[in-house]
CSV table of C-alpha atoms in Angstrom, one decimal:
chain,number,residue,atom,x,y,z
A,1,MET,CA,-0.2,0.2,0.1
A,2,PRO,CA,1.3,3.7,-1.0
A,3,ILE,CA,2.6,5.8,1.8
A,4,ASN,CA,0.8,9.2,1.9
A,5,LEU,CA,3.3,11.7,1.8
A,6,GLU,CA,0.7,14.8,2.7
A,7,LEU,CA,0.8,15.0,6.5
A,8,THR,CA,-1.0,17.2,8.5
A,9,THR,CA,-0.8,19.0,12.0
A,10,LYS,CA,-3.2,21.0,13.9
A,11,ARG,CA,-1.7,24.1,12.2
A,12,LEU,CA,0.0,22.7,9.0
A,13,THR,CA,0.2,20.9,5.8
A,14,LEU,CA,3.3,19.2,4.6
A,15,ARG,CA,2.9,17.5,1.1
A,16,PRO,CA,6.2,16.7,-1.3
A,17,ILE,CA,7.9,20.1,-2.7
A,18,SER,CA,6.9,20.1,-6.8
A,19,GLN,CA,8.2,22.6,-9.5
A,20,ASN,CA,5.0,25.0,-8.2
A,21,ASP,CA,7.0,25.8,-5.5
A,22,VAL,CA,10.4,27.3,-7.0
A,23,GLY,CA,9.2,31.0,-6.0
A,24,LEU,CA,8.9,29.7,-2.4
A,25,VAL,CA,12.9,28.1,-2.7
A,26,VAL,CA,13.8,31.3,-4.3
A,27,GLU,CA,12.2,33.8,-2.1
A,28,MET,CA,14.0,31.7,0.9
A,29,TYR,CA,17.1,30.5,-0.5
A,30,THR,CA,18.4,34.1,-1.7
A,31,ASP,CA,17.2,35.6,1.7
A,32,GLU,CA,20.4,36.6,3.2
A,33,ARG,CA,19.1,36.7,7.1
A,34,VAL,CA,17.2,32.8,6.1
A,35,MET,CA,20.4,31.6,5.1
A,36,LYS,CA,22.9,33.3,7.5
A,37,TYR,CA,23.7,29.8,9.1
A,38,ALA,CA,23.6,27.8,6.1
A,39,ARG,CA,26.7,28.9,3.9
A,40,GLY,CA,24.6,31.8,2.8
A,41,ARG,CA,22.5,32.9,0.0
A,42,ASN,CA,22.5,31.2,-3.6
A,43,SER,CA,21.5,33.2,-6.6
A,44,LYS,CA,18.0,32.5,-8.5
A,45,ASP,CA,19.1,31.4,-11.4
A,46,LYS,CA,21.4,28.6,-9.6
A,47,ILE,CA,18.3,27.6,-7.5
A,48,ILE,CA,16.0,27.1,-10.7
A,49,GLU,CA,19.0,25.3,-12.2
A,50,GLU,CA,18.8,22.6,-9.3
A,51,MET,CA,14.8,22.9,-8.9
A,52,GLY,CA,14.4,19.5,-10.2
A,53,MET,CA,16.9,18.2,-7.5
A,54,HIS,CA,14.7,19.7,-4.9
A,55,ILE,CA,12.1,18.1,-5.7
A,56,ARG,CA,13.4,14.0,-6.0
A,57,ARG,CA,12.6,11.8,-3.9
A,58,GLY,CA,13.8,8.2,-2.6
A,59,GLY,CA,13.0,5.6,-0.5
A,60,ASN,CA,9.6,5.0,-1.1
A,61,GLY,CA,9.1,8.6,-0.8
A,62,CYS,CA,10.4,9.0,3.1
A,63,LEU,CA,13.2,11.0,2.2
A,64,GLY,CA,13.1,14.3,0.4
A,65,LYS,CA,11.8,18.3,0.6
A,66,TRP,CA,8.4,19.1,1.7
A,67,CYS,CA,6.6,22.2,1.5
A,68,VAL,CA,5.5,23.4,4.9
A,69,SER,CA,2.3,25.6,4.8
A,70,ASP,CA,-1.0,26.9,6.6
A,71,ARG,CA,-3.2,24.4,6.8
A,72,ILE,CA,-6.3,27.1,7.2
A,73,THR,CA,-4.7,29.6,4.4
A,74,GLY,CA,-2.7,27.2,2.5
A,75,GLU,CA,0.0,30.0,2.6
A,76,SER,CA,4.1,28.7,1.5
A,77,LEU,CA,6.0,28.8,5.1
A,78,GLY,CA,9.3,27.3,4.3
A,79,THR,CA,10.4,23.0,3.6
A,80,ILE,CA,11.3,20.4,6.0
A,81,ALA,CA,13.7,17.5,4.7
A,82,LEU,CA,15.3,13.9,4.8
A,83,LEU,CA,18.0,13.9,3.2
A,84,PRO,CA,21.7,12.0,3.3
A,85,LEU,CA,23.8,13.7,5.1
A,86,PRO,CA,26.9,15.1,3.7
A,87,THR,CA,30.3,14.8,5.2
A,88,ASP,CA,33.2,15.5,3.3
A,89,ARG,CA,31.4,17.6,0.8
A,90,ASP,CA,29.5,20.6,1.1
A,91,ASP,CA,26.1,19.9,-0.3
A,92,THR,CA,23.7,16.7,-0.2
A,93,ASP,CA,24.4,13.9,-2.7
A,94,TRP,CA,20.9,14.0,-4.5
A,95,ASP,CA,22.2,11.0,-6.1
A,96,GLN,CA,21.4,8.7,-3.0
A,97,LEU,CA,17.7,9.4,-3.9
A,98,ILE,CA,16.5,6.3,-5.5
A,99,GLU,CA,13.0,5.3,-5.7
A,100,GLY,CA,12.7,1.9,-3.5
A,101,GLN,CA,16.0,2.5,-2.0
A,102,PHE,CA,17.4,3.7,1.5
A,103,PRO,CA,20.9,5.2,1.6
A,104,LYS,CA,23.2,3.6,3.9
A,105,ASP,CA,24.5,6.8,4.6
A,106,ASP,CA,22.9,8.7,7.8
A,107,ILE,CA,19.6,10.5,7.4
A,108,GLU,CA,19.2,14.5,8.3
A,109,ILE,CA,16.5,16.5,9.0
A,110,GLY,CA,16.6,20.0,8.1
A,111,TYR,CA,14.1,23.2,7.7
A,112,PHE,CA,14.0,26.3,6.4
A,113,LEU,CA,11.4,28.9,7.1
A,114,ARG,CA,10.5,32.5,5.4
A,115,ARG,CA,10.9,35.1,8.3
A,116,VAL,CA,7.4,36.3,8.3
A,117,ALA,CA,7.4,32.5,9.7
A,118,TRP,CA,9.9,32.8,12.3
A,119,GLY,CA,9.3,32.1,16.0
A,120,ARG,CA,5.8,30.9,16.4
A,121,GLY,CA,6.6,27.2,16.1
A,122,TYR,CA,6.4,25.7,12.9
A,123,ALA,CA,9.7,24.3,12.8
A,124,THR,CA,9.0,22.2,15.9
A,125,GLU,CA,5.7,21.7,14.8
A,126,ALA,CA,7.0,20.5,11.4
A,127,ALA,CA,10.1,18.6,12.7
A,128,GLN,CA,7.8,16.6,15.2
A,129,GLU,CA,5.3,15.4,12.1
A,130,ILE,CA,8.3,14.4,9.9
A,131,LEU,CA,9.9,12.1,12.9
A,132,ARG,CA,6.4,10.5,13.5
A,133,PHE,CA,6.3,10.2,9.8
A,134,VAL,CA,10.0,8.9,9.2
A,135,PHE,CA,10.0,6.1,12.5
A,136,GLU,CA,6.4,5.1,11.5
A,137,HIS,CA,6.9,4.3,7.4
A,138,SER,CA,10.9,3.9,7.1
A,139,PRO,CA,13.3,1.3,8.4
A,140,PHE,CA,15.6,4.2,9.8
A,141,GLU,CA,16.5,3.9,13.3
A,142,LYS,CA,17.9,7.4,13.9
A,143,ILE,CA,17.9,10.6,12.5
A,144,VAL,CA,20.7,13.4,12.6
A,145,ALA,CA,21.1,17.0,12.4
A,146,VAL,CA,23.9,19.5,12.5
A,147,ILE,CA,23.8,23.1,13.1
A,148,ASP,CA,25.9,26.2,12.7
A,149,PRO,CA,27.1,27.0,16.1
A,150,ARG,CA,25.9,29.8,16.4
A,151,ASN,CA,22.4,29.1,15.5
A,152,ASN,CA,20.4,28.6,18.7
A,153,ASN,CA,17.2,29.1,17.3
A,154,SER,CA,17.5,25.6,15.4
A,155,ARG,CA,19.4,24.2,18.5
A,156,ARG,CA,16.2,24.5,20.5
A,157,VAL,CA,14.0,23.0,17.9
A,158,LEU,CA,16.0,19.9,17.7
A,159,GLN,CA,15.8,19.9,21.5
A,160,LYS,CA,12.0,20.2,21.9
A,161,VAL,CA,11.5,17.6,19.6
A,162,GLY,CA,14.1,15.2,21.1
A,163,PHE,CA,17.3,15.4,19.8
A,164,GLU,CA,20.1,15.0,21.9
A,165,SER,CA,24.0,16.1,21.6
A,166,THR,CA,26.6,14.0,19.9
A,167,GLY,CA,29.4,16.6,20.2
A,168,VAL,CA,30.9,17.6,16.8
A,169,ARG,CA,31.0,15.8,14.0
A,170,LEU,CA,32.4,16.2,10.1
A,171,ALA,CA,29.2,17.2,8.0
A,172,TYR,CA,29.3,19.6,4.8
A,173,GLY,CA,33.1,19.7,4.9
A,174,GLU,CA,33.3,21.3,8.1
A,175,ASP,CA,33.4,20.6,12.2
A,176,LEU,CA,29.9,21.0,13.1
A,177,PRO,CA,27.4,20.3,16.3
A,178,GLY,CA,25.6,16.9,15.8
A,179,PHE,CA,22.2,15.6,17.1
A,180,GLN,CA,20.4,12.7,16.7
A,181,ILE,CA,17.2,11.1,17.6
A,182,ILE,CA,17.0,7.4,17.8
A,183,ARG,CA,13.7,5.3,16.9
A,184,GLU,CA,13.7,4.2,20.8
A,185,ASN,CA,14.1,7.1,22.4
A,186,TRP,CA,11.3,8.9,20.0
A,187,LEU,CA,8.8,6.0,21.1
A,188,SER,CA,9.4,6.6,24.7
A,189,ARG,CA,8.1,10.3,24.1
A,190,GLN,CA,5.3,9.1,23.0
């Protein structure tokens, strides 16, 4: 039976990102403040050129990016993703997203929100739903995350949803603070 990839929470709808979301991605990835802790802003041309990679899915749809939107108004608020964590390279290895296959690399959670959506608990709510989804519909025993050491807001989101610090780890070609949540620990919080 196919997995339903459209997820809902009290306030949000999460659906697989599509080519129609290019405006949202351009808005966020060209915004210097949104991209402050993610290696800086991108060019509009580069984003448009790479949009095909952003809509790829793998692992029976369990891996990829979702558009996060307001459940009532439909307004797009940001994105949340489950993707293979790169270690010695500075971007996701998109070739690991293959339908029906689950990569052997660690899978990371990541999220970006438009500035108008900051400070309202949307990242926490979306992350909780993505963790429920992945631990109920995939074979992954753990999900990891890394942050820029200055990004205290992202650190708080991860802690709220149950991630624990694993110390510094190599990711995106840098030594960054690492976090993880294990299925068993997630289940004990439910």
